[in-house]
XYZ file of C-alpha atoms in Angstrom:
701
model
C 74.419 -182.537 1.698
C 73.722 -186.059 2.906
C 73.972 -188.681 0.159
C 70.674 -190.266 -0.926
C 70.652 -194.043 -0.751
C 68.020 -195.770 -2.884
C 66.191 -198.027 -0.409
C 63.463 -200.619 -0.893
C 60.933 -198.160 0.513
C 61.461 -195.488 -2.149
C 61.492 -197.771 -5.204
C 58.214 -199.153 -6.587
C 58.410 -202.712 -7.883
C 58.640 -202.704 -11.667
C 56.274 -205.625 -12.251
C 53.565 -204.309 -9.945
C 53.889 -200.879 -11.574
C 53.133 -202.544 -14.901
C 50.037 -204.134 -13.384
C 48.898 -200.665 -12.299
C 49.363 -199.478 -15.874
C 47.190 -202.315 -17.146
C 44.594 -201.310 -14.559
C 44.569 -197.813 -16.104
C 43.932 -199.393 -19.506
C 41.015 -201.304 -17.963
C 39.650 -198.032 -16.609
C 39.378 -196.849 -20.213
C 37.231 -199.912 -20.980
C 34.924 -198.776 -18.196
C 34.969 -195.082 -19.126
C 31.522 -194.144 -20.454
C 32.975 -191.137 -22.274
C 34.641 -193.585 -24.683
C 32.463 -195.016 -27.487
C 31.401 -198.613 -26.891
C 33.587 -200.248 -29.537
C 36.614 -198.339 -28.277
C 35.880 -199.695 -24.794
C 35.936 -203.184 -26.326
C 39.382 -202.431 -27.751
C 40.704 -201.360 -24.367
C 39.430 -204.606 -22.823
C 41.231 -206.481 -25.598
C 44.453 -204.545 -24.905
C 44.298 -205.473 -21.211
C 44.316 -209.127 -22.263
C 47.151 -208.831 -24.804
C 49.258 -206.731 -22.414
C 48.878 -209.363 -19.706
C 49.788 -212.226 -22.052
C 52.996 -210.560 -23.215
C 53.860 -209.641 -19.642
C 53.561 -213.260 -18.489
C 55.473 -214.626 -21.463
C 58.419 -212.276 -20.927
C 58.608 -210.659 -17.501
C 56.978 -213.463 -15.529
C 58.918 -215.954 -17.650
C 62.192 -214.310 -16.654
C 61.260 -214.443 -12.963
C 60.279 -218.084 -13.395
C 63.726 -218.839 -14.840
C 65.361 -217.121 -11.869
C 63.311 -219.212 -9.438
C 64.208 -222.402 -11.331
C 67.879 -221.428 -11.063
C 67.530 -221.021 -7.302
C 68.141 -217.252 -7.313
C 66.902 -215.421 -4.224
C 68.449 -212.008 -4.786
C 66.015 -209.170 -4.122
C 65.141 -206.504 -6.665
C 65.454 -202.776 -5.759
C 61.987 -202.900 -4.133
C 63.186 -205.664 -1.779
C 61.298 -208.622 -3.296
C 62.804 -211.970 -4.285
C 61.756 -213.549 -7.612
C 59.398 -215.891 -5.744
C 57.824 -213.020 -3.811
C 57.371 -211.099 -7.046
C 55.599 -213.966 -8.823
C 53.273 -214.420 -5.858
C 52.451 -210.713 -5.829
C 51.913 -210.756 -9.600
C 49.573 -213.754 -9.391
C 47.525 -212.060 -6.668
C 47.343 -208.804 -8.646
C 46.492 -210.691 -11.833
C 43.627 -212.471 -10.107
C 42.145 -209.131 -9.076
C 42.731 -207.587 -12.503
C 41.055 -210.489 -14.317
C 38.122 -210.422 -11.899
C 37.682 -206.696 -12.638
C 38.071 -207.288 -16.372
C 35.403 -209.995 -16.554
C 33.081 -208.058 -14.273
C 33.422 -205.150 -16.703
C 32.808 -207.497 -19.639
C 29.722 -209.164 -18.150
C 28.115 -206.280 -16.312
C 29.034 -203.285 -18.476
C 30.222 -204.135 -21.990
C 27.780 -206.942 -22.840
C 24.675 -205.031 -21.613
C 25.875 -201.910 -23.431
C 26.282 -203.921 -26.639
C 22.802 -205.403 -26.323
C 21.341 -201.941 -25.848
C 22.562 -201.039 -29.342
C 21.287 -204.292 -30.890
C 24.613 -206.076 -30.904
C 24.637 -209.487 -29.249
C 26.998 -212.407 -28.664
C 24.699 -215.385 -28.216
C 25.203 -218.331 -25.897
C 24.338 -221.850 -27.043
C 21.152 -221.973 -24.962
C 19.834 -218.810 -26.659
C 19.848 -220.269 -30.164
C 16.588 -220.813 -32.046
C 15.960 -223.966 -34.136
C 16.571 -222.204 -37.446
C 19.819 -220.732 -36.099
C 20.955 -224.155 -34.931
C 20.238 -225.528 -38.383
C 22.350 -222.766 -39.940
C 25.228 -223.450 -37.532
C 25.052 -227.207 -38.147
C 25.604 -226.610 -41.841
C 28.377 -224.101 -41.152
C 30.090 -226.608 -38.878
C 29.918 -229.437 -41.417
C 31.162 -227.271 -44.283
C 33.833 -225.089 -42.692
C 34.786 -226.163 -39.166
C 34.632 -229.944 -38.791
C 37.262 -230.672 -41.498
C 39.821 -228.574 -39.591
C 39.354 -230.159 -36.152
C 41.629 -232.773 -34.616
C 40.021 -234.464 -31.587
C 42.490 -236.206 -29.285
C 42.014 -238.615 -26.379
C 44.954 -239.230 -24.089
C 45.673 -242.856 -23.182
C 48.666 -245.208 -22.986
C 49.165 -245.212 -26.751
C 48.378 -241.543 -27.347
C 50.475 -239.139 -25.262
C 49.335 -235.664 -24.309
C 49.966 -233.388 -27.295
C 51.964 -230.185 -27.299
C 49.437 -227.470 -26.496
C 50.655 -224.396 -28.323
C 51.315 -221.154 -26.507
C 48.273 -218.855 -26.297
C 46.007 -221.091 -28.364
C 42.408 -221.689 -27.337
C 41.513 -225.310 -26.619
C 38.621 -227.352 -25.269
C 39.273 -229.963 -22.571
C 36.883 -232.861 -21.955
C 36.464 -235.263 -19.061
C 35.457 -238.503 -20.815
C 34.216 -241.885 -19.633
C 34.469 -244.976 -21.820
C 31.964 -247.825 -21.855
C 33.703 -249.428 -18.869
C 33.564 -246.257 -16.785
C 37.254 -245.413 -17.092
C 38.140 -241.705 -17.119
C 40.113 -240.073 -19.934
C 41.196 -236.582 -20.840
C 40.208 -235.319 -24.273
C 41.327 -232.135 -25.985
C 40.640 -230.319 -29.234
C 42.195 -227.082 -30.394
C 39.902 -224.263 -31.450
C 41.500 -223.593 -34.856
C 43.285 -220.255 -34.953
C 43.129 -220.349 -38.768
C 39.354 -219.807 -38.572
C 37.451 -216.705 -37.512
C 36.884 -216.462 -33.767
C 33.238 -215.414 -34.198
C 30.481 -215.809 -36.796
C 27.418 -213.777 -37.552
C 24.080 -215.566 -37.208
C 21.309 -214.504 -39.592
C 17.833 -213.581 -38.374
C 16.472 -211.056 -35.891
C 16.753 -207.284 -35.730
C 20.008 -207.276 -33.810
C 23.409 -208.133 -35.224
C 23.953 -211.510 -33.587
C 27.212 -213.424 -33.297
C 28.426 -216.660 -31.772
C 31.961 -217.625 -30.809
C 33.738 -220.402 -32.692
C 34.319 -222.429 -29.518
C 30.582 -222.456 -28.805
C 29.860 -223.805 -32.273
C 32.394 -226.583 -31.686
C 30.960 -227.362 -28.246
C 27.556 -227.955 -29.859
C 29.036 -230.870 -31.799
C 31.520 -232.458 -29.405
C 29.197 -235.369 -28.587
C 29.532 -236.429 -32.227
C 33.255 -235.758 -32.314
C 33.837 -237.960 -29.236
C 30.943 -240.376 -29.806
C 32.780 -243.371 -28.324
C 32.720 -241.703 -24.908
C 30.341 -240.128 -22.442
C 31.206 -236.480 -21.834
C 31.226 -235.643 -18.122
C 32.485 -232.097 -18.468
C 33.922 -229.785 -21.089
C 35.451 -226.318 -20.851
C 37.786 -224.047 -22.770
C 41.339 -223.637 -21.557
C 44.445 -221.741 -22.602
C 48.073 -221.908 -21.497
C 50.663 -219.147 -21.496
C 54.232 -220.393 -21.896
C 57.617 -218.901 -21.125
C 58.696 -217.017 -24.253
C 61.698 -215.209 -22.789
C 64.116 -216.412 -25.448
C 67.833 -216.709 -24.921
C 70.521 -217.163 -27.544
C 74.272 -216.879 -27.595
C 75.257 -214.102 -29.998
C 78.969 -214.446 -29.289
C 79.093 -217.973 -30.713
C 76.568 -217.322 -33.473
C 78.176 -217.489 -36.875
C 74.854 -216.612 -38.495
C 72.563 -214.600 -36.230
C 69.723 -214.970 -38.729
C 69.722 -218.756 -38.428
C 70.152 -218.699 -34.639
C 67.087 -216.517 -34.156
C 65.054 -218.611 -36.606
C 65.813 -221.704 -34.538
C 65.264 -219.959 -31.208
C 61.814 -218.749 -32.251
C 60.651 -222.361 -32.295
C 61.282 -222.573 -28.545
C 58.272 -220.338 -27.880
C 56.041 -223.256 -28.829
C 57.173 -225.471 -25.970
C 58.362 -223.159 -23.177
C 57.308 -224.027 -19.644
C 53.638 -223.342 -18.817
C 53.342 -220.268 -16.587
C 49.611 -219.678 -16.520
C 46.541 -221.839 -17.097
C 43.221 -220.141 -17.791
C 39.987 -222.129 -17.643
C 36.291 -221.391 -17.718
C 34.963 -220.943 -14.194
C 32.479 -223.836 -14.585
C 35.236 -226.460 -14.752
C 34.822 -229.485 -12.472
C 37.493 -230.374 -9.941
C 38.163 -233.672 -11.733
C 38.845 -232.037 -15.085
C 40.875 -229.254 -13.528
C 43.079 -231.759 -11.701
C 43.686 -233.601 -14.971
C 44.932 -230.375 -16.592
C 47.040 -229.366 -13.590
C 48.662 -232.792 -13.640
C 49.387 -232.665 -17.377
C 50.863 -229.143 -17.307
C 52.710 -229.633 -14.009
C 51.454 -226.300 -12.746
C 50.595 -225.038 -9.268
C 47.096 -224.007 -8.280
C 48.329 -220.433 -7.780
C 48.924 -220.270 -11.545
C 45.372 -221.365 -12.433
C 42.834 -218.658 -13.244
C 39.101 -219.378 -13.491
C 37.456 -216.848 -15.785
C 33.764 -215.995 -15.850
C 33.387 -215.576 -19.584
C 35.097 -216.309 -22.909
C 38.830 -216.898 -22.675
C 41.176 -214.625 -24.602
C 39.236 -211.389 -24.965
C 41.553 -210.150 -27.720
C 38.745 -211.056 -30.134
C 36.942 -207.938 -28.920
C 39.279 -205.743 -30.963
C 38.226 -207.596 -34.125
C 34.570 -207.033 -33.259
C 35.338 -203.359 -32.695
C 36.962 -203.152 -36.146
C 33.918 -204.533 -37.976
C 32.781 -202.184 -40.743
C 29.861 -199.954 -39.932
C 28.835 -198.941 -36.421
C 30.680 -195.651 -36.876
C 28.665 -194.102 -34.077
C 30.178 -196.639 -31.674
C 33.763 -195.692 -32.517
C 35.964 -192.648 -32.155
C 35.346 -190.209 -34.946
C 38.008 -190.973 -37.526
C 40.733 -188.370 -37.823
C 42.692 -187.396 -40.857
C 46.371 -187.018 -40.030
C 47.163 -183.581 -41.372
C 49.847 -183.161 -44.012
C 53.067 -181.580 -42.764
C 52.624 -178.139 -44.304
C 56.314 -177.291 -44.755
C 56.695 -180.424 -46.887
C 53.291 -180.938 -48.480
C 53.015 -177.357 -49.731
C 56.573 -177.290 -51.048
C 57.476 -178.271 -54.604
C 60.808 -179.811 -53.571
C 61.047 -181.847 -50.355
C 64.816 -181.393 -50.151
C 64.571 -177.599 -50.450
C 61.859 -177.607 -47.792
C 64.103 -179.442 -45.306
C 67.138 -177.330 -46.270
C 65.144 -174.170 -45.554
C 64.372 -175.038 -41.927
C 64.298 -177.822 -39.358
C 60.901 -179.525 -39.402
C 59.403 -181.155 -36.319
C 56.566 -183.626 -36.966
C 54.055 -184.713 -34.312
C 52.466 -188.073 -35.155
C 49.696 -189.157 -35.566
C 48.281 -185.638 -35.718
C 50.681 -184.881 -38.557
C 51.049 -187.526 -41.200
C 53.812 -190.115 -41.399
C 53.394 -189.887 -45.185
C 56.020 -187.116 -45.231
C 58.666 -189.590 -44.034
C 57.534 -192.163 -46.598
C 57.590 -189.453 -49.270
C 61.176 -188.544 -48.351
C 62.373 -192.148 -48.753
C 60.422 -192.646 -51.985
C 61.712 -189.397 -53.463
C 65.256 -190.323 -52.473
C 64.884 -193.710 -54.165
C 64.173 -192.002 -57.478
C 66.274 -188.831 -57.210
C 69.387 -189.124 -59.414
C 71.326 -186.857 -57.066
C 70.841 -189.139 -54.065
C 73.923 -191.313 -53.726
C 73.216 -193.310 -50.574
C 70.531 -194.054 -48.000
C 71.190 -195.454 -44.536
C 68.423 -196.442 -42.138
C 67.656 -198.353 -38.945
C 64.562 -200.563 -38.832
C 63.294 -201.924 -35.514
C 59.599 -202.622 -36.102
C 57.987 -202.160 -39.498
C 54.520 -202.971 -40.757
C 53.586 -206.161 -42.554
C 53.346 -204.353 -45.891
C 55.900 -201.637 -45.376
C 56.134 -198.849 -47.989
C 59.445 -197.835 -46.389
C 60.999 -201.231 -47.112
C 59.678 -201.227 -50.669
C 61.149 -197.756 -51.248
C 64.530 -198.881 -49.903
C 64.456 -201.911 -52.186
C 63.615 -199.655 -55.147
C 66.516 -197.363 -54.251
C 68.944 -200.289 -54.311
C 67.511 -201.510 -57.604
C 68.084 -197.991 -58.968
C 71.764 -198.331 -58.181
C 71.973 -196.332 -54.982
C 74.048 -197.515 -52.069
C 71.512 -198.604 -49.466
C 72.516 -199.740 -45.990
C 69.796 -200.966 -43.650
C 70.217 -202.120 -40.099
C 67.376 -204.573 -39.419
C 67.109 -205.419 -35.726
C 66.388 -209.140 -35.675
C 65.985 -209.145 -31.895
C 62.908 -206.863 -31.801
C 60.700 -208.990 -29.531
C 57.710 -210.649 -31.261
C 58.747 -209.013 -34.552
C 61.707 -211.313 -35.159
C 60.033 -213.343 -37.905
C 58.665 -210.273 -39.681
C 62.093 -208.606 -39.574
C 63.827 -211.723 -40.883
C 61.503 -211.705 -43.895
C 62.160 -208.019 -44.571
C 65.911 -208.505 -44.212
C 65.846 -211.211 -46.885
C 63.687 -209.016 -49.145
C 66.135 -206.115 -48.827
C 69.179 -208.317 -49.434
C 67.561 -209.724 -52.549
C 67.028 -206.175 -53.847
C 70.714 -205.409 -53.402
C 70.693 -203.559 -50.079
C 73.544 -203.981 -47.657
C 71.733 -205.438 -44.629
C 73.404 -205.517 -41.239
C 72.132 -206.893 -37.964
C 73.767 -204.563 -35.470
C 76.337 -205.040 -32.746
C 76.714 -208.257 -30.782
C 75.119 -207.998 -27.358
C 73.190 -204.800 -28.105
C 69.807 -204.079 -29.629
C 69.735 -201.222 -32.103
C 66.655 -199.316 -30.960
C 67.404 -195.825 -32.321
C 65.328 -194.430 -35.197
C 67.550 -192.816 -37.795
C 67.496 -192.110 -41.530
C 70.454 -190.605 -43.361
C 70.292 -189.520 -47.011
C 73.491 -188.547 -48.861
C 72.792 -186.201 -51.770
C 75.036 -184.454 -54.294
C 74.228 -180.736 -54.538
C 76.373 -178.232 -56.476
C 79.298 -180.662 -56.521
C 79.147 -180.978 -52.744
C 77.728 -183.596 -50.413
C 74.672 -182.710 -48.342
C 73.326 -184.895 -45.550
C 69.578 -185.031 -44.921
C 68.621 -186.568 -41.595
C 65.421 -187.835 -40.016
C 65.541 -188.750 -36.332
C 62.561 -189.992 -34.372
C 61.149 -191.308 -31.128
C 59.073 -194.010 -32.852
C 59.510 -196.788 -35.366
C 59.412 -196.469 -39.144
C 56.039 -198.160 -39.141
C 53.215 -196.634 -41.162
C 50.562 -198.540 -39.177
C 51.608 -197.665 -35.619
C 52.332 -194.094 -36.754
C 48.538 -193.685 -36.935
C 48.054 -195.051 -33.407
C 51.111 -193.899 -31.419
C 52.119 -190.347 -30.541
C 55.699 -189.748 -31.642
C 58.084 -187.008 -32.693
C 60.219 -186.835 -35.819
C 62.871 -184.250 -36.708
C 63.981 -183.459 -40.266
C 67.156 -181.434 -40.621
C 70.319 -180.748 -42.633
C 72.295 -179.417 -39.653
C 75.887 -180.300 -40.419
C 76.877 -181.412 -36.930
C 73.867 -183.713 -36.597
C 74.572 -185.148 -40.051
C 78.172 -185.892 -39.101
C 77.072 -187.552 -35.861
C 74.595 -189.827 -37.615
C 77.207 -190.734 -40.242
C 79.562 -191.745 -37.441
C 76.811 -193.775 -35.804
C 76.132 -195.741 -38.991
C 79.868 -196.313 -39.449
C 79.986 -197.817 -35.981
C 76.968 -200.024 -36.688
C 78.326 -201.310 -39.997
C 82.051 -201.455 -39.249
C 82.556 -201.267 -35.494
C 84.211 -197.849 -35.899
C 85.112 -196.337 -32.542
C 83.407 -193.014 -31.900
C 85.624 -190.782 -29.795
C 83.477 -187.655 -29.824
C 80.114 -186.589 -31.178
C 79.146 -183.026 -31.952
C 75.597 -182.842 -30.653
C 74.117 -186.322 -30.267
C 74.479 -188.475 -27.158
C 74.542 -192.186 -27.833
C 73.797 -195.176 -25.619
C 75.421 -197.212 -24.288
C 78.482 -194.967 -24.721
C 77.544 -191.682 -23.097
C 73.789 -191.136 -22.858
C 73.518 -192.136 -19.196
C 76.277 -189.686 -18.266
C 74.640 -186.958 -20.363
C 71.283 -187.354 -18.621
C 73.011 -187.299 -15.230
C 74.881 -184.117 -16.209
C 71.667 -182.412 -17.309
C 69.869 -183.320 -14.073
C 72.827 -182.306 -11.890
C 73.109 -179.017 -13.760
C 69.528 -178.143 -12.759
C 70.288 -179.182 -9.170
C 73.306 -176.852 -9.133
C 71.159 -173.941 -10.319
C 68.603 -174.714 -7.618
C 71.279 -174.712 -4.897
C 72.352 -171.282 -6.166
C 68.818 -170.015 -5.642
C 68.020 -169.897 -9.364
C 64.974 -171.265 -11.111
C 65.442 -174.933 -11.926
C 63.003 -177.048 -13.926
C 62.859 -180.492 -15.557
C 60.037 -181.930 -17.655
C 60.485 -185.455 -18.993
C 58.024 -187.465 -21.071
C 58.625 -191.166 -21.666
C 57.115 -194.636 -21.686
C 58.843 -196.049 -18.610
C 61.014 -194.902 -15.706
C 62.872 -197.799 -14.084
C 66.588 -196.988 -13.943
C 67.857 -196.828 -10.341
C 70.665 -194.330 -11.003
C 68.422 -191.883 -12.840
C 65.802 -192.148 -10.080
C 68.484 -191.418 -7.512
C 69.595 -188.334 -9.478
C 65.989 -187.120 -9.635
C 65.563 -187.591 -5.882
C 68.732 -185.533 -5.270
C 67.553 -182.797 -7.639
C 64.150 -182.683 -5.970
C 65.728 -182.334 -2.545
C 67.880 -179.488 -3.905
C 64.705 -177.694 -5.013
C 64.359 -178.563 -8.716
C 60.735 -178.591 -9.864
C 60.254 -181.855 -11.765
C 57.282 -182.979 -13.827
C 57.363 -186.500 -15.239
C 54.890 -187.765 -17.839
C 55.315 -191.542 -17.730
C 52.724 -193.559 -19.592
C 53.559 -197.021 -18.278
C 55.930 -198.306 -15.600
C 57.242 -195.819 -13.032
C 59.404 -197.064 -10.161
C 60.036 -193.592 -8.701
C 57.935 -192.792 -5.643
C 56.791 -189.142 -5.791
C 55.735 -186.755 -3.043
C 57.730 -188.405 -0.253
C 58.639 -185.881 2.450
C 62.322 -184.993 2.430
C 62.918 -186.979 -0.764
C 60.618 -186.255 -3.691
C 58.321 -183.440 -2.606
C 59.103 -181.500 -5.796
C 58.398 -184.403 -8.156
C 55.021 -184.898 -9.812
C 54.280 -187.930 -11.981
C 51.332 -188.285 -14.321
C 50.286 -190.997 -16.727
C 48.128 -190.375 -19.769
C 46.190 -193.310 -21.231
C 43.876 -192.363 -24.044
C 42.858 -192.916 -27.622
C 46.459 -192.894 -28.881
C 49.348 -194.668 -27.200
C 51.710 -192.032 -25.787
C 55.083 -193.102 -27.150
C 57.207 -189.965 -27.602
C 60.259 -189.341 -25.438
C 60.841 -185.630 -24.821
C 63.185 -184.049 -22.253
C 63.281 -180.387 -21.170
C 65.842 -178.673 -18.926
C 65.476 -174.989 -18.042
C 69.262 -174.500 -17.725
C 69.128 -170.950 -16.345
C 66.830 -169.767 -19.138
C 68.463 -171.549 -22.099
C 65.424 -173.871 -22.475
C 67.122 -177.029 -23.711
C 64.883 -179.572 -25.464
C 65.782 -183.105 -26.515
C 63.999 -185.972 -28.207
C 65.099 -189.581 -27.852
C 64.431 -193.184 -28.744
C 65.254 -194.144 -25.139
C 63.253 -194.430 -21.954
C 64.906 -194.068 -18.563
C 65.459 -197.799 -18.222
C 68.651 -199.771 -17.671
C 68.095 -201.724 -20.895
C 67.894 -198.491 -22.930
C 70.880 -196.811 -21.330
C 73.165 -199.862 -20.991
C 72.130 -202.504 -23.507
C 70.840 -200.710 -26.588
C 72.015 -198.375 -29.302
C 69.946 -195.254 -28.593
C 70.145 -191.578 -29.504
C 69.475 -188.381 -27.564
C 69.043 -185.503 -30.002
C 69.025 -181.804 -29.127
C 66.317 -179.718 -30.777
C 67.822 -176.298 -31.477
C 65.543 -174.607 -33.985
C 63.465 -171.901 -32.284
C 60.157 -172.883 -33.917
C 60.708 -176.573 -33.205
C 61.473 -175.802 -29.556
C 58.292 -173.748 -29.313
C 56.330 -176.644 -30.758
C 57.738 -178.979 -28.094
C 57.018 -176.418 -25.364
C 53.404 -176.252 -26.521
C 53.199 -180.053 -26.715
C 54.383 -180.522 -23.125
C 52.160 -177.713 -21.831
C 49.035 -179.140 -23.457
C 49.850 -182.667 -22.284
C 50.273 -181.548 -18.675
C 46.974 -179.647 -18.870
C 45.021 -182.827 -19.626
C 42.201 -183.470 -17.151
C 40.293 -186.084 -19.172
C 42.740 -188.981 -19.488
C 45.481 -188.203 -16.963
C 46.152 -189.964 -13.675
C 48.464 -188.817 -10.906
C 50.880 -191.290 -9.292
C 50.541 -191.324 -5.505
C 53.370 -192.118 -3.132
C 51.879 -195.565 -2.371
C 52.254 -196.628 -6.034
C 48.582 -196.274 -6.970
C 47.073 -193.731 -9.344
C 44.110 -191.398 -9.127
C 42.372 -189.518 -11.910
C 42.996 -185.805 -12.268
C 39.972 -183.925 -10.973
C 38.887 -181.479 -13.704
C 37.786 -177.982 -12.819
C 34.862 -177.569 -15.145
C 34.787 -179.326 -18.501
C 37.460 -182.079 -18.792
C 40.287 -181.130 -21.152
C 41.417 -183.895 -23.510
C 44.931 -183.155 -24.751
C 44.804 -185.671 -27.601
C 41.602 -184.151 -28.953
C 43.238 -180.725 -28.620
C 46.198 -181.851 -30.725
C 43.851 -183.055 -33.462
C 42.331 -179.590 -33.705
C 45.679 -177.839 -33.306
C 47.257 -179.693 -36.234
C 44.264 -178.870 -38.433
C 44.462 -175.154 -37.583
C 48.212 -175.124 -38.069
C 47.950 -176.575 -41.552
C 45.233 -174.116 -42.567
C 47.205 -171.178 -41.152
C 50.371 -172.207 -42.973
C 48.415 -172.669 -46.183
C 46.894 -169.183 -45.970
C 50.271 -167.648 -45.222
C 51.835 -169.390 -48.221
C 49.026 -168.263 -50.509
C 49.412 -164.677 -49.280
C 53.180 -164.741 -49.808
C 52.626 -166.181 -53.284
C 50.328 -163.266 -54.229
C 52.864 -160.729 -52.915
C 55.653 -162.343 -54.938
C 53.542 -162.135 -58.092
C 52.785 -158.454 -57.435
C 56.491 -157.682 -57.003
C 57.377 -159.412 -60.237
C 54.930 -157.364 -62.285
């Protein structure tokens, strides 16, 4: 059959695909079926997503432009063409976001007696209260600055909120003034009085008093502004004698990277805007006038205020994992059967319990673990430290290069080293992104390996917000594979063969290609052929090409891709058998699950990797087969329920846009279904255990 060549026309631009994902998040802020405070959170997420995107992805494109690179990406766009397209799409996204904020979210908040007041709405007694608050708590922290020949323009920190002023002195000369809105203070304050809960933003309190702060000048104009800087850090690992110190120093660069985006209030005068453009050496195409408060991430803090439970999702209780919780011995429970855990519907506490129990168990000899992103007060880290203090051999790979978690991970690495753990920082040139825990235990004078492998981080906070899969097992071949992996990470041991696991960057790409081609071969033979793949992002050109070939051979392919998807589905003669859906809902879909029919064998895998070049070529990742019959059935049910969602799913169209799934009857929300399913499963298991316990007692009598 004719070879498929990946052309510009059948590859969706990665950056614009991300912008479409952020548009889907914005749709959740507009969705009236979501409680009001949850809609505020989604609006906040749109803002934070966009900021990180500009700092990293846009920053990388900016570096390419500065270096004079004009090479096109797989979609046929040069770096300059991509930044222009991103700026245009960002302008539309921000316009939609602030229209949603002003015309939907603010009126909805007022209807439930929750108001953010503007300065002109304040009553005399409220002004008096704010004057006192300003004098006591805000004024001492402020640093007003006027730029002149003796006072140069200060370093405006990345993503900080500031107020710019157009000032005239007594002789009519124009000056630029600036004052940072202190990030160490709360962004909003409650104002007493009235039936409604009333708040005012910190910047508006400061604006009320700027005439006193700059009393030697006449204020012509004042507005808030914010800059986003290039934070795409680079460091040379090959020449780094101490990676810890190199990353510490490199982190400082984020403060003064080149300005990529300037956001200002839409009321800004041309004179003041030109002053800022001149100071930041930025083009007009990178200036965004916003009709409302800058940096809407504060909305998530409002949404997390105590009370207002009727304006939030009903809180869920992550169900205990019955096989573990109802067992007297966690090691016996895992030895009895493989256990598949579905977070956040089933609790992450079982993983924490395993590490804590291992730290205290006298028969546990060693613990090995990878840490990519952990919480700020991690019980996992504390348990590992306790294990080392108890004399166990503890080896922890802490990935210092986990973006925006570098500083947190450095602190944890030092804490673990102090406790006596052997801390390693991975392999030069590669990020260690896999999620693996290995426990070595002495049982009956033999060594037993207990293994936990997951799709998500060992983070007790995100485990309540992200959907992920974890597998607990004592399967000998998996245990040997994970031992070999840790030996490679700690000692650069060459791995010639692995029993069951596929590892990136060594062999995972080839394994995925084999699995896809195997289905294509079955299809050409007239047999049933089926692929279902769930992941965060699909970008890799070679994998996309393999999927196009398989589709043309007749393989039925369903892809569940939450975020970026560069594959173009439903193109005649190319991808007619490929369907792509994205699910954006209450929980962030984070699990990576892969299913291949394989002529009726029903092969299931879980992985830490997306189908992206960085995962397959530049990271340590794992692809793990799930072989236990009950665990496979659980994954089959998970994929079936997810693909049945008609409440939060969107279908990717061949033009790169998405449309909502049209429900037939009552919309079906898969995430809500999983909440109920986990509850029923726990109760069923509990009843079964109680019944078996009664039978055992009867037999013993």
